[in-house]
PDB file of C-alpha atoms in Angstrom:
ATOM      1  CA  MET A   1     143.571  76.218  68.290  1.00 42.00           C
ATOM      2  CA  ARG A   2     140.894  77.630  70.526  1.00 40.00           C
ATOM      3  CA  TRP A   3     137.739  77.371  68.509  1.00 37.00           C
ATOM      4  CA  LEU A   4     135.105  76.592  71.112  1.00 37.00           C
ATOM      5  CA  SER A   5     132.289  79.073  71.587  1.00 35.00           C
ATOM      6  CA  ALA A   6     132.720  80.421  75.123  1.00 34.00           C
ATOM      7  CA  ARG A   7     129.110  81.158  75.927  1.00 35.00           C
ATOM      8  CA  ILE A   8     128.002  77.741  74.737  1.00 34.00           C
ATOM      9  CA  PHE A   9     130.548  76.039  77.003  1.00 38.00           C
ATOM     10  CA  LEU A  10     129.355  77.914  80.090  1.00 36.00           C
ATOM     11  CA  SER A  11     125.776  76.896  79.406  1.00 32.00           C
ATOM     12  CA  PHE A  12     126.848  73.237  79.246  1.00 33.00           C
ATOM     13  CA  VAL A  13     128.300  73.349  82.731  1.00 35.00           C
ATOM     14  CA  LEU A  14     125.686  75.476  84.409  1.00 31.00           C
ATOM     15  CA  VAL A  15     122.489  73.802  83.207  1.00 32.00           C
ATOM     16  CA  ALA A  16     123.396  70.437  84.709  1.00 32.00           C
ATOM     17  CA  GLY A  17     121.086  70.171  87.683  1.00 33.00           C
ATOM     18  CA  CYS A  18     119.207  67.731  89.861  1.00 34.00           C
ATOM     19  CA  SER A  19     115.740  66.333  89.302  1.00 37.00           C
ATOM     20  CA  SER A  20     113.812  63.197  90.126  1.00 39.00           C
ATOM     21  CA  VAL A  21     115.966  60.094  90.404  1.00 41.00           C
ATOM     22  CA  ALA A  22     115.508  56.567  89.138  1.00 42.00           C
ATOM     23  CA  GLN A  23     115.565  53.673  91.591  1.00 44.00           C
ATOM     24  CA  ALA A  24     119.090  52.786  92.738  1.00 41.00           C
ATOM     25  CA  PRO A  25     120.709  49.809  90.969  1.00 45.00           C
ATOM     26  CA  VAL A  26     120.298  46.411  92.618  1.00 39.00           C
ATOM     27  CA  ALA A  27     123.458  45.134  94.278  1.00 40.00           C
ATOM     28  CA  PRO A  28     124.592  41.629  93.308  1.00 38.00           C
ATOM     29  CA  THR A  29     124.930  39.054  96.072  1.00 30.00           C
ATOM     30  CA  SER A  30     128.339  37.896  94.824  1.00 34.00           C
ATOM     31  CA  GLN A  31     131.285  39.883  96.170  1.00 33.00           C
ATOM     32  CA  VAL A  32     134.016  41.220  93.892  1.00 36.00           C
ATOM     33  CA  ALA A  33     137.443  40.272  95.219  1.00 40.00           C
ATOM     34  CA  GLY A  34     140.157  42.803  96.007  1.00 54.00           C
ATOM     35  CA  ASP A  35     140.758  45.828  98.178  1.00 64.00           C
ATOM     36  CA  LEU A  36     139.100  48.153  95.690  1.00 73.00           C
ATOM     37  CA  ALA A  37     135.824  46.239  95.741  1.00 74.00           C
ATOM     38  CA  THR A  38     135.894  46.193  99.540  1.00 76.00           C
ATOM     39  CA  ALA A  39     136.248  49.981  99.635  1.00 78.00           C
ATOM     40  CA  LEU A  40     133.342  50.477  97.246  1.00 84.00           C
ATOM     41  CA  PRO A  41     129.789  51.105  98.483  1.00 83.00           C
ATOM     42  CA  GLU A  42     127.804  47.868  98.142  1.00 84.00           C
ATOM     43  CA  LEU A  43     125.436  49.257  95.512  1.00 83.00           C
ATOM     44  CA  MET A  44     128.347  50.102  93.203  1.00 91.00           C
ATOM     45  CA  ARG A  45     130.316  46.855  93.278  1.00 89.00           C
ATOM     46  CA  GLY A  46     128.461  45.303  90.361  1.00 89.00           C
ATOM     47  CA  ALA A  47     129.741  48.065  88.058  1.00 92.00           C
ATOM     48  CA  LEU A  48     133.411  47.424  88.835  1.00 92.00           C
ATOM     49  CA  GLY A  49     135.377  46.071  85.868  1.00 93.00           C
ATOM     50  CA  PHE A  50     134.763  46.177  82.137  1.00 95.00           C
ATOM     51  CA  ASP A  51     132.795  44.330  79.521  1.00 94.00           C
ATOM     52  CA  PRO A  52     134.988  42.963  76.709  1.00 92.00           C
ATOM     53  CA  PRO A  53     135.139  45.113  73.556  1.00 87.00           C
ATOM     54  CA  ARG A  54     132.991  43.972  70.636  1.00 78.00           C
ATOM     55  CA  ALA A  55     133.608  44.952  67.028  1.00 74.00           C
ATOM     56  CA  ASP A  56     129.859  44.963  66.265  1.00 77.00           C
ATOM     57  CA  ALA A  57     128.911  47.151  69.247  1.00 78.00           C
ATOM     58  CA  ASN A  58     127.150  50.420  68.465  1.00 78.00           C
ATOM     59  CA  PRO A  59     128.720  53.455  70.249  1.00 77.00           C
ATOM     60  CA  THR A  60     125.365  55.248  70.190  1.00 77.00           C
ATOM     61  CA  ASP A  61     123.681  52.539  72.304  1.00 83.00           C
ATOM     62  CA  TRP A  62     123.553  53.753  75.927  1.00 85.00           C
ATOM     63  CA  GLU A  63     120.521  51.909  77.287  1.00 88.00           C
ATOM     64  CA  GLY A  64     121.306  49.768  80.323  1.00 91.00           C
ATOM     65  CA  TRP A  65     124.963  50.859  80.567  1.00 93.00           C
ATOM     66  CA  ARG A  66     126.673  51.775  83.854  1.00 94.00           C
ATOM     67  CA  GLN A  67     129.998  53.450  84.549  1.00 93.00           C
ATOM     68  CA  LEU A  68     131.952  53.615  87.799  1.00 95.00           C
ATOM     69  CA  PHE A  69     134.389  56.427  88.634  1.00 94.00           C
ATOM     70  CA  ARG A  70     136.703  57.285  91.484  1.00 93.00           C
ATOM     71  CA  VAL A  71     137.201  60.977  92.226  1.00 93.00           C
ATOM     72  CA  GLN A  72     140.146  61.939  94.448  1.00 93.00           C
ATOM     73  CA  LEU A  73     140.907  65.437  95.686  1.00 93.00           C
ATOM     74  CA  GLU A  74     144.457  66.139  96.885  1.00 92.00           C
ATOM     75  CA  ASP A  75     145.193  69.414  98.654  1.00 90.00           C
ATOM     76  CA  ALA A  76     148.455  70.087 100.515  1.00 83.00           C
ATOM     77  CA  GLY A  77     148.827  66.462 101.604  1.00 84.00           C
ATOM     78  CA  ARG A  78     145.150  65.963 102.490  1.00 90.00           C
ATOM     79  CA  SER A  79     143.113  63.506 100.458  1.00 92.00           C
ATOM     80  CA  ARG A  80     139.395  62.780  99.992  1.00 92.00           C
ATOM     81  CA  THR A  81     137.768  60.141  97.790  1.00 93.00           C
ATOM     82  CA  TRP A  82     134.314  59.860  96.226  1.00 93.00           C
ATOM     83  CA  TRP A  83     132.790  56.920  94.357  1.00 93.00           C
ATOM     84  CA  VAL A  84     130.517  57.812  91.439  1.00 93.00           C
ATOM     85  CA  LEU A  85     128.112  55.491  89.624  1.00 93.00           C
ATOM     86  CA  THR A  86     126.293  56.604  86.471  1.00 92.00           C
ATOM     87  CA  ARG A  87     123.546  54.605  84.801  1.00 92.00           C
ATOM     88  CA  VAL A  88     121.320  54.942  81.769  1.00 89.00           C
ATOM     89  CA  ALA A  89     117.978  53.192  82.229  1.00 87.00           C
ATOM     90  CA  GLN A  90     117.281  50.148  80.070  1.00 85.00           C
ATOM     91  CA  ASP A  91     114.130  51.840  78.750  1.00 81.00           C
ATOM     92  CA  ALA A  92     115.663  55.315  78.443  1.00 75.00           C
ATOM     93  CA  VAL A  93     114.280  57.517  75.682  1.00 73.00           C
ATOM     94  CA  PRO A  94     116.016  60.627  74.357  1.00 70.00           C
ATOM     95  CA  SER A  95     114.831  63.932  75.763  1.00 70.00           C
ATOM     96  CA  GLU A  96     113.135  66.571  73.628  1.00 73.00           C
ATOM     97  CA  ARG A  97     115.975  68.901  74.625  1.00 77.00           C
ATOM     98  CA  PHE A  98     119.108  69.434  72.565  1.00 74.00           C
ATOM     99  CA  ILE A  99     122.570  70.781  73.198  1.00 72.00           C
ATOM    100  CA  THR A 100     124.318  72.637  70.412  1.00 73.00           C
ATOM    101  CA  PHE A 101     128.088  72.498  69.984  1.00 69.00           C
ATOM    102  CA  SER A 102     129.500  75.380  68.002  1.00 72.00           C
ATOM    103  CA  MET A 103     133.025  76.220  66.852  1.00 72.00           C
ATOM    104  CA  THR A 104     134.518  78.640  64.372  1.00 75.00           C
ATOM    105  CA  ILE A 105     136.901  76.678  62.146  1.00 75.00           C
ATOM    106  CA  ASP A 106     138.905  78.412  59.423  1.00 76.00           C
ATOM    107  CA  GLY A 107     136.509  81.344  59.596  1.00 80.00           C
ATOM    108  CA  VAL A 108     133.412  79.148  59.226  1.00 79.00           C
ATOM    109  CA  GLN A 109     131.003  78.460  62.083  1.00 79.00           C
ATOM    110  CA  GLU A 110     130.384  74.736  62.426  1.00 76.00           C
ATOM    111  CA  THR A 111     127.430  73.603  64.513  1.00 75.00           C
ATOM    112  CA  ILE A 112     126.072  70.219  65.533  1.00 71.00           C
ATOM    113  CA  GLY A 113     123.082  69.458  67.729  1.00 71.00           C
ATOM    114  CA  ARG A 114     122.660  66.426  69.961  1.00 74.00           C
ATOM    115  CA  ARG A 115     119.595  65.188  71.764  1.00 76.00           C
ATOM    116  CA  LEU A 116     119.970  64.774  75.531  1.00 82.00           C
ATOM    117  CA  THR A 117     119.511  61.535  77.475  1.00 83.00           C
ATOM    118  CA  ARG A 118     118.792  61.303  81.212  1.00 86.00           C
ATOM    119  CA  VAL A 119     121.580  59.667  83.213  1.00 89.00           C
ATOM    120  CA  SER A 120     121.200  58.782  86.908  1.00 90.00           C
ATOM    121  CA  VAL A 121     124.184  59.543  89.141  1.00 91.00           C
ATOM    122  CA  TRP A 122     124.944  58.175  92.624  1.00 92.00           C
ATOM    123  CA  VAL A 123     127.778  59.625  94.721  1.00 92.00           C
ATOM    124  CA  GLN A 124     129.179  58.473  98.057  1.00 91.00           C
ATOM    125  CA  GLU A 125     132.244  59.813  99.822  1.00 92.00           C
ATOM    126  CA  GLN A 126     134.586  57.206 101.228  1.00 90.00           C
ATOM    127  CA  GLY A 127     134.069  56.820 104.964  1.00 87.00           C
ATOM    128  CA  GLU A 128     130.547  58.283 104.821  1.00 88.00           C
ATOM    129  CA  ASP A 129     127.205  56.459 104.878  1.00 87.00           C
ATOM    130  CA  ASP A 130     125.082  58.876 102.833  1.00 88.00           C
ATOM    131  CA  LEU A 131     124.474  58.001  99.184  1.00 89.00           C
ATOM    132  CA  HIS A 132     123.490  61.078  97.161  1.00 89.00           C
ATOM    133  CA  ALA A 133     121.489  60.741  93.950  1.00 89.00           C
ATOM    134  CA  SER A 134     120.862  63.122  91.081  1.00 88.00           C
ATOM    135  CA  VAL A 135     120.085  63.140  87.367  1.00 87.00           C
ATOM    136  CA  VAL A 136     121.964  64.855  84.563  1.00 85.00           C
ATOM    137  CA  GLU A 137     121.155  65.060  80.877  1.00 83.00           C
ATOM    138  CA  LEU A 138     124.027  64.168  78.558  1.00 82.00           C
ATOM    139  CA  PRO A 139     124.291  64.442  74.776  1.00 77.00           C
ATOM    140  CA  ARG A 140     124.299  61.041  73.128  1.00 71.00           C
ATOM    141  CA  PRO A 141     127.357  60.775  70.854  1.00 65.00           C
ATOM    142  CA  ALA A 142     127.289  60.380  67.119  1.00 62.00           C
ATOM    143  CA  ARG A 143     129.306  57.772  65.232  1.00 62.00           C
ATOM    144  CA  ALA A 144     132.377  59.985  65.117  1.00 63.00           C
ATOM    145  CA  PRO A 145     136.091  59.778  65.942  1.00 71.00           C
ATOM    146  CA  GLY A 146     137.140  61.014  69.371  1.00 78.00           C
ATOM    147  CA  ALA A 147     140.168  62.470  71.113  1.00 87.00           C
ATOM    148  CA  PHE A 148     142.076  59.189  70.778  1.00 90.00           C
ATOM    149  CA  ASP A 149     141.706  59.275  67.003  1.00 88.00           C
ATOM    150  CA  LEU A 150     142.893  62.875  66.814  1.00 87.00           C
ATOM    151  CA  CYS A 151     145.914  61.988  68.949  1.00 90.00           C
ATOM    152  CA  GLN A 152     146.709  59.251  66.441  1.00 89.00           C
ATOM    153  CA  VAL A 153     146.669  61.796  63.632  1.00 87.00           C
ATOM    154  CA  TYR A 154     149.251  63.929  65.417  1.00 87.00           C
ATOM    155  CA  LEU A 155     151.392  60.973  66.458  1.00 90.00           C
ATOM    156  CA  ALA A 156     151.507  59.620  62.904  1.00 86.00           C
ATOM    157  CA  ARG A 157     152.477  62.968  61.450  1.00 81.00           C
ATOM    158  CA  SER A 158     154.998  63.864  64.127  1.00 78.00           C
ATOM    159  CA  ALA A 159     156.753  60.512  63.590  1.00 73.00           C
ATOM    160  CA  GLY A 160     157.986  61.841  60.259  1.00 62.00           C
ATOM    161  CA  ASP A 161     158.667  65.382  61.493  1.00 58.00           C
ATOM    162  CA  SER A 162     162.265  66.326  60.723  1.00 52.00           C
ATOM    163  CA  GLY A 163     161.916  69.749  62.310  1.00 52.00           C
ATOM    164  CA  ASP A 164     161.964  71.776  59.087  1.00 50.00           C
ATOM    165  CA  ALA A 165     159.254  74.240  58.088  1.00 44.00           C
ATOM    166  CA  ASP A 166     157.551  71.886  55.630  1.00 46.00           C
ATOM    167  CA  ALA A 167     157.304  69.092  58.220  1.00 45.00           C
ATOM    168  CA  THR A 168     155.947  71.482  60.828  1.00 44.00           C
ATOM    169  CA  ALA A 169     153.311  72.715  58.379  1.00 46.00           C
ATOM    170  CA  ALA A 170     152.323  69.102  57.745  1.00 49.00           C
ATOM    171  CA  LEU A 171     151.178  68.887  61.376  1.00 60.00           C
ATOM    172  CA  GLU A 172     148.393  71.375  60.633  1.00 72.00           C
ATOM    173  CA  LEU A 173     144.977  69.741  60.639  1.00 74.00           C
ATOM    174  CA  THR A 174     142.611  69.580  57.715  1.00 77.00           C
ATOM    175  CA  HIS A 175     139.174  71.153  58.078  1.00 75.00           C
ATOM    176  CA  ALA A 176     137.596  67.735  58.615  1.00 75.00           C
ATOM    177  CA  GLU A 177     140.140  66.888  61.312  1.00 76.00           C
ATOM    178  CA  LYS A 178     139.483  70.184  63.044  1.00 76.00           C
ATOM    179  CA  ARG A 179     135.813  69.212  63.199  1.00 74.00           C
ATOM    180  CA  MET A 180     136.922  66.260  65.307  1.00 75.00           C
ATOM    181  CA  TYR A 181     137.615  68.824  68.017  1.00 72.00           C
ATOM    182  CA  MET A 182     133.867  69.164  68.470  1.00 69.00           C
ATOM    183  CA  THR A 183     133.614  65.514  69.468  1.00 69.00           C
ATOM    184  CA  CYS A 184     136.689  65.750  71.702  1.00 74.00           C
ATOM    185  CA  VAL A 185     135.485  68.835  73.548  1.00 72.00           C
ATOM    186  CA  SER A 186     131.959  67.465  73.920  1.00 70.00           C
ATOM    187  CA  SER A 187     133.340  64.377  75.717  1.00 74.00           C
ATOM    188  CA  PHE A 188     135.184  66.634  78.157  1.00 76.00           C
ATOM    189  CA  VAL A 189     132.016  68.642  78.720  1.00 73.00           C
ATOM    190  CA  GLU A 190     129.997  65.459  79.362  1.00 74.00           C
ATOM    191  CA  LEU A 191     132.393  64.446  82.134  1.00 78.00           C
ATOM    192  CA  LEU A 192     132.119  67.906  83.686  1.00 77.00           C
ATOM    193  CA  ARG A 193     128.324  67.699  83.548  1.00 75.00           C
ATOM    194  CA  VAL A 194     128.379  64.467  85.554  1.00 79.00           C
ATOM    195  CA  ILE A 195     130.563  66.112  88.201  1.00 79.00           C
ATOM    196  CA  GLN A 196     128.585  69.362  88.170  1.00 75.00           C
ATOM    197  CA  GLY A 197     125.333  67.393  88.561  1.00 75.00           C
ATOM    198  CA  SER A 198     126.314  66.381  92.114  1.00 78.00           C
ATOM    199  CA  GLU A 199     126.381  69.056  94.791  1.00 79.00           C
ATOM    200  CA  ASP A 200     129.283  67.284  96.531  1.00 78.00           C
ATOM    201  CA  LEU A 201     131.393  66.893  93.408  1.00 83.00           C
ATOM    202  CA  SER A 202     130.568  70.340  92.085  1.00 83.00           C
ATOM    203  CA  HIS A 203     132.347  71.745  95.134  1.00 82.00           C
ATOM    204  CA  VAL A 204     135.346  69.509  94.344  1.00 84.00           C
ATOM    205  CA  LEU A 205     135.440  70.726  90.753  1.00 81.00           C
ATOM    206  CA  TRP A 206     135.320  74.401  91.676  1.00 81.00           C
ATOM    207  CA  SER A 207     138.054  73.937  94.270  1.00 85.00           C
ATOM    208  CA  VAL A 208     140.594  73.331  91.479  1.00 87.00           C
ATOM    209  CA  ILE A 209     139.335  76.022  89.100  1.00 84.00           C
ATOM    210  CA  GLN A 210     140.748  79.530  89.285  1.00 83.00           C
ATOM    211  CA  LYS A 211     137.643  81.707  89.403  1.00 74.00           C
ATOM    212  CA  PRO A 212     137.587  84.717  87.076  1.00 70.00           C
ATOM    213  CA  ASN A 213     138.322  88.219  88.259  1.00 65.00           C
ATOM    214  CA  TRP A 214     134.772  89.485  88.675  1.00 59.00           C
ATOM    215  CA  VAL A 215     135.895  93.109  88.570  1.00 54.00           C
ATOM    216  CA  GLY A 216     137.242  92.410  85.096  1.00 56.00           C
ATOM    217  CA  VAL A 217     134.000  90.627  84.196  1.00 53.00           C
ATOM    218  CA  ILE A 218     131.940  93.653  85.226  1.00 55.00           C
ATOM    219  CA  LEU A 219     134.187  96.033  83.301  1.00 53.00           C
ATOM    220  CA  LYS A 220     133.686  93.890  80.200  1.00 56.00           C
ATOM    221  CA  GLY A 221     129.926  94.190  80.491  1.00 56.00           C
ATOM    222  CA  GLY A 222     129.368  90.886  82.257  1.00 59.00           C
ATOM    223  CA  ASP A 223     130.688  88.698  79.451  1.00 64.00           C
ATOM    224  CA  VAL A 224     132.750  85.649  80.403  1.00 65.00           C
ATOM    225  CA  SER A 225     134.891  84.157  77.651  1.00 70.00           C
ATOM    226  CA  VAL A 226     136.082  80.575  78.008  1.00 73.00           C
ATOM    227  CA  SER A 227     138.600  78.871  75.748  1.00 77.00           C
ATOM    228  CA  ILE A 228     139.689  75.239  75.803  1.00 79.00           C
ATOM    229  CA  ASP A 229     143.067  74.291  74.393  1.00 83.00           C
ATOM    230  CA  PRO A 230     143.661  70.523  74.067  1.00 85.00           C
ATOM    231  CA  ARG A 231     147.284  70.183  72.999  1.00 87.00           C
ATOM    232  CA  PHE A 232     147.160  67.062  70.840  1.00 86.00           C
ATOM    233  CA  ALA A 233     150.570  67.906  69.375  1.00 86.00           C
ATOM    234  CA  ASP A 234     152.008  66.992  72.801  1.00 91.00           C
ATOM    235  CA  ALA A 235     150.182  63.646  72.934  1.00 92.00           C
ATOM    236  CA  ALA A 236     152.058  60.539  74.040  1.00 95.00           C
ATOM    237  CA  ALA A 237     151.145  56.919  73.363  1.00 95.00           C
ATOM    238  CA  VAL A 238     150.627  54.997  76.633  1.00 95.00           C
ATOM    239  CA  MET A 239     148.910  51.871  77.891  1.00 93.00           C
ATOM    240  CA  ALA A 240     145.431  52.243  79.310  1.00 93.00           C
ATOM    241  CA  GLU A 241     146.308  50.259  82.461  1.00 89.00           C
ATOM    242  CA  LEU A 242     142.655  49.353  82.942  1.00 92.00           C
ATOM    243  CA  ALA A 243     141.361  46.200  84.585  1.00 91.00           C
ATOM    244  CA  PRO A 244     141.015  43.033  82.455  1.00 89.00           C
ATOM    245  CA  PRO A 245     140.000  42.500  79.723  1.00 92.00           C
ATOM    246  CA  LEU A 246     141.193  45.994  78.742  1.00 93.00           C
ATOM    247  CA  GLU A 247     144.650  45.874  80.352  1.00 88.00           C
ATOM    248  CA  SER A 248     146.504  45.960  77.026  1.00 88.00           C
ATOM    249  CA  LEU A 249     144.287  48.564  75.368  1.00 93.00           C
ATOM    250  CA  PRO A 250     146.301  51.371  73.724  1.00 95.00           C
ATOM    251  CA  ALA A 251     145.709  54.892  75.011  1.00 96.00           C
ATOM    252  CA  CYS A 252     146.981  58.440  74.546  1.00 96.00           C
ATOM    253  CA  ARG A 253     147.749  61.116  77.106  1.00 96.00           C
ATOM    254  CA  PHE A 254     147.776  64.842  76.352  1.00 94.00           C
ATOM    255  CA  PRO A 255     147.658  68.170  78.240  1.00 94.00           C
ATOM    256  CA  MET A 256     144.761  70.585  78.046  1.00 90.00           C
ATOM    257  CA  SER A 257     144.169  74.022  79.507  1.00 90.00           C
ATOM    258  CA  VAL A 258     141.017  76.027  80.196  1.00 86.00           C
ATOM    259  CA  ASP A 259     141.207  79.831  80.213  1.00 85.00           C
ATOM    260  CA  VAL A 260     138.544  82.225  81.508  1.00 80.00           C
ATOM    261  CA  ASN A 261     138.720  85.806  80.249  1.00 76.00           C
ATOM    262  CA  GLU A 262     142.172  85.032  78.819  1.00 79.00           C
ATOM    263  CA  GLU A 263     143.511  83.933  82.203  1.00 83.00           C
ATOM    264  CA  ARG A 264     144.378  80.343  83.087  1.00 89.00           C
ATOM    265  CA  ALA A 265     141.571  78.699  85.088  1.00 87.00           C
ATOM    266  CA  LEU A 266     142.496  74.998  84.996  1.00 90.00           C
ATOM    267  CA  ASP A 267     145.350  72.789  83.822  1.00 93.00           C
ATOM    268  CA  CYS A 268     144.398  69.246  82.811  1.00 92.00           C
ATOM    269  CA  GLU A 269     145.949  66.017  81.667  1.00 95.00           C
ATOM    270  CA  LEU A 270     143.636  63.571  79.900  1.00 94.00           C
ATOM    271  CA  THR A 271     144.135  59.907  79.110  1.00 95.00           C
ATOM    272  CA  VAL A 272     141.865  58.596  76.362  1.00 94.00           C
ATOM    273  CA  CYS A 273     141.133  55.362  74.504  1.00 93.00           C
ATOM    274  CA  SER A 274     139.112  54.634  71.410  1.00 90.00           C
ATOM    275  CA  PRO A 275     135.499  55.711  72.118  1.00 87.00           C
ATOM    276  CA  ARG A 276     134.015  52.321  71.344  1.00 87.00           C
ATOM    277  CA  PRO A 277     132.063  50.116  73.758  1.00 90.00           C
ATOM    278  CA  PRO A 278     132.657  49.590  76.612  1.00 93.00           C
ATOM    279  CA  LEU A 279     134.290  53.064  76.784  1.00 91.00           C
ATOM    280  CA  HIS A 280     131.769  54.930  74.631  1.00 87.00           C
ATOM    281  CA  LEU A 281     129.691  56.689  77.304  1.00 85.00           C
ATOM    282  CA  GLY A 282     132.557  59.027  78.184  1.00 84.00           C
ATOM    283  CA  GLY A 283     133.910  59.416  74.685  1.00 84.00           C
ATOM    284  CA  GLY A 284     136.885  57.227  75.564  1.00 89.00           C
ATOM    285  CA  ILE A 285     138.087  59.380  78.480  1.00 91.00           C
ATOM    286  CA  ILE A 286     139.462  57.041  81.156  1.00 94.00           C
ATOM    287  CA  ARG A 287     141.382  59.492  83.340  1.00 94.00           C
ATOM    288  CA  LEU A 288     141.457  63.234  83.963  1.00 93.00           C
ATOM    289  CA  VAL A 289     143.815  65.062  86.299  1.00 94.00           C
ATOM    290  CA  GLY A 290     142.874  68.702  86.881  1.00 93.00           C
ATOM    291  CA  THR A 291     145.307  71.029  88.675  1.00 94.00           C
ATOM    292  CA  HIS A 292     144.689  74.496  90.063  1.00 92.00           C
ATOM    293  CA  PRO A 293     146.814  76.913  87.994  1.00 92.00           C
ATOM    294  CA  THR A 294     148.297  78.795  90.969  1.00 91.00           C
ATOM    295  CA  ARG A 295     147.918  76.286  93.815  1.00 90.00           C
ATOM    296  CA  ARG A 296     149.730  73.356  92.233  1.00 90.00           C
ATOM    297  CA  GLU A 297     149.365  71.184  95.340  1.00 91.00           C
ATOM    298  CA  ARG A 298     145.607  71.127  94.755  1.00 91.00           C
ATOM    299  CA  HIS A 299     144.422  68.716  92.094  1.00 92.00           C
ATOM    300  CA  VAL A 300     141.560  66.339  91.361  1.00 92.00           C
ATOM    301  CA  THR A 301     141.831  62.948  89.665  1.00 94.00           C
ATOM    302  CA  ILE A 302     138.824  61.385  87.947  1.00 93.00           C
ATOM    303  CA  GLU A 303     139.415  57.817  86.771  1.00 94.00           C
ATOM    304  CA  LEU A 304     137.184  55.193  85.230  1.00 95.00           C
ATOM    305  CA  LEU A 305     137.009  51.924  87.191  1.00 95.00           C
ATOM    306  CA  GLY A 306     134.249  50.115  85.363  1.00 95.00           C
ATOM    307  CA  SER A 307     131.844  50.116  82.431  1.00 94.00           C
ATOM    308  CA  ARG A 308     129.166  47.449  82.223  1.00 94.00           C
ATOM    309  CA  GLY A 309     126.507  46.908  79.578  1.00 92.00           C
ATOM    310  CA  PRO A 310     122.872  45.789  79.830  1.00 87.00           C
ATOM    311  CA  ALA A 311     123.758  42.063  79.868  1.00 67.00           C
ATOM    312  CA  ALA A 312     125.903  42.532  82.975  1.00 51.00           C
ATOM    313  CA  THR A 313     123.209  44.664  84.555  1.00 49.00           C
ATOM    314  CA  ALA A 314     120.565  41.988  83.991  1.00 50.00           C
ATOM    315  CA  ALA A 315     122.855  39.265  85.368  1.00 50.00           C
ATOM    316  CA  ALA A 316     123.553  41.321  88.498  1.00 50.00           C
ATOM    317  CA  ALA A 317     119.854  41.809  89.102  1.00 48.00           C
ATOM    318  CA  ALA A 318     119.128  38.086  88.573  1.00 47.00           C
ATOM    319  CA  THR A 319     121.715  36.948  91.114  1.00 47.00           C
ATOM    320  CA  SER A 320     120.248  39.255  93.757  1.00 44.00           C
ATOM    321  CA  HIS A 321     116.927  37.381  93.807  1.00 44.00           C
TER     322      HIS A 321
END
């Protein structure tokens, strides 16, 4: 089930660059209790924790939202940590630029286009004083199911799988369900664009990716083929284990691999929730563990620590004055 257009995927990752940066978010005067808040850079503490879910919330509304991530790189017993804050301006307007997602499904090319929105990113390594800022452009999601919903499809069908040929065939996706892959893969790409948009974190990302054999690339005329294989059939139902009020939120965990020129480049494990506010900016992805395919002791963990909406942002700014 590797339907993603390779050349399109590479353009997603490589076009994410730096440009002018919006003013850094105002830090609240109140301190968030706990060791985690103490370790956070002061400017990021107001984004720790989650807004409560609301049934009437629109997953396409990004304005004023902030997300907080922790990125940890483990390599042969050595560990480094980065804190990452992303924010969409309250008055953000969609860019004139689009990104096109394209897959071939059942012999038919399916394409969707999404307008880009500017997202400010601040990164600080734990133990360092420098706060690095950049801007990436991310595709605003449509009202569509995400990876969590596709996991639910597989889990429901596998529950009645008796192991015979008919039951195994029943696990095959319909054409409409295969289109859900486009949403799932785009969420993964969005997370990579955030990481790639920071010079510091880009280095972290590439440290766990097996680079292609460039001799083979040259012999193939310079073409690089990339395939993404999210294995939803191996999904497991788990608890999100997020901070309150999302501590009891259901989640799913599944493996995913990325191949470059038909050779394994990255092994991943993703944990996802329903892509509804407050988890809509990342398509419901709350945790990603990426492991180097040949150096198994080297892996990066990206986990979501907070997602706050415009009301929380305004309250934080008010208490700082």
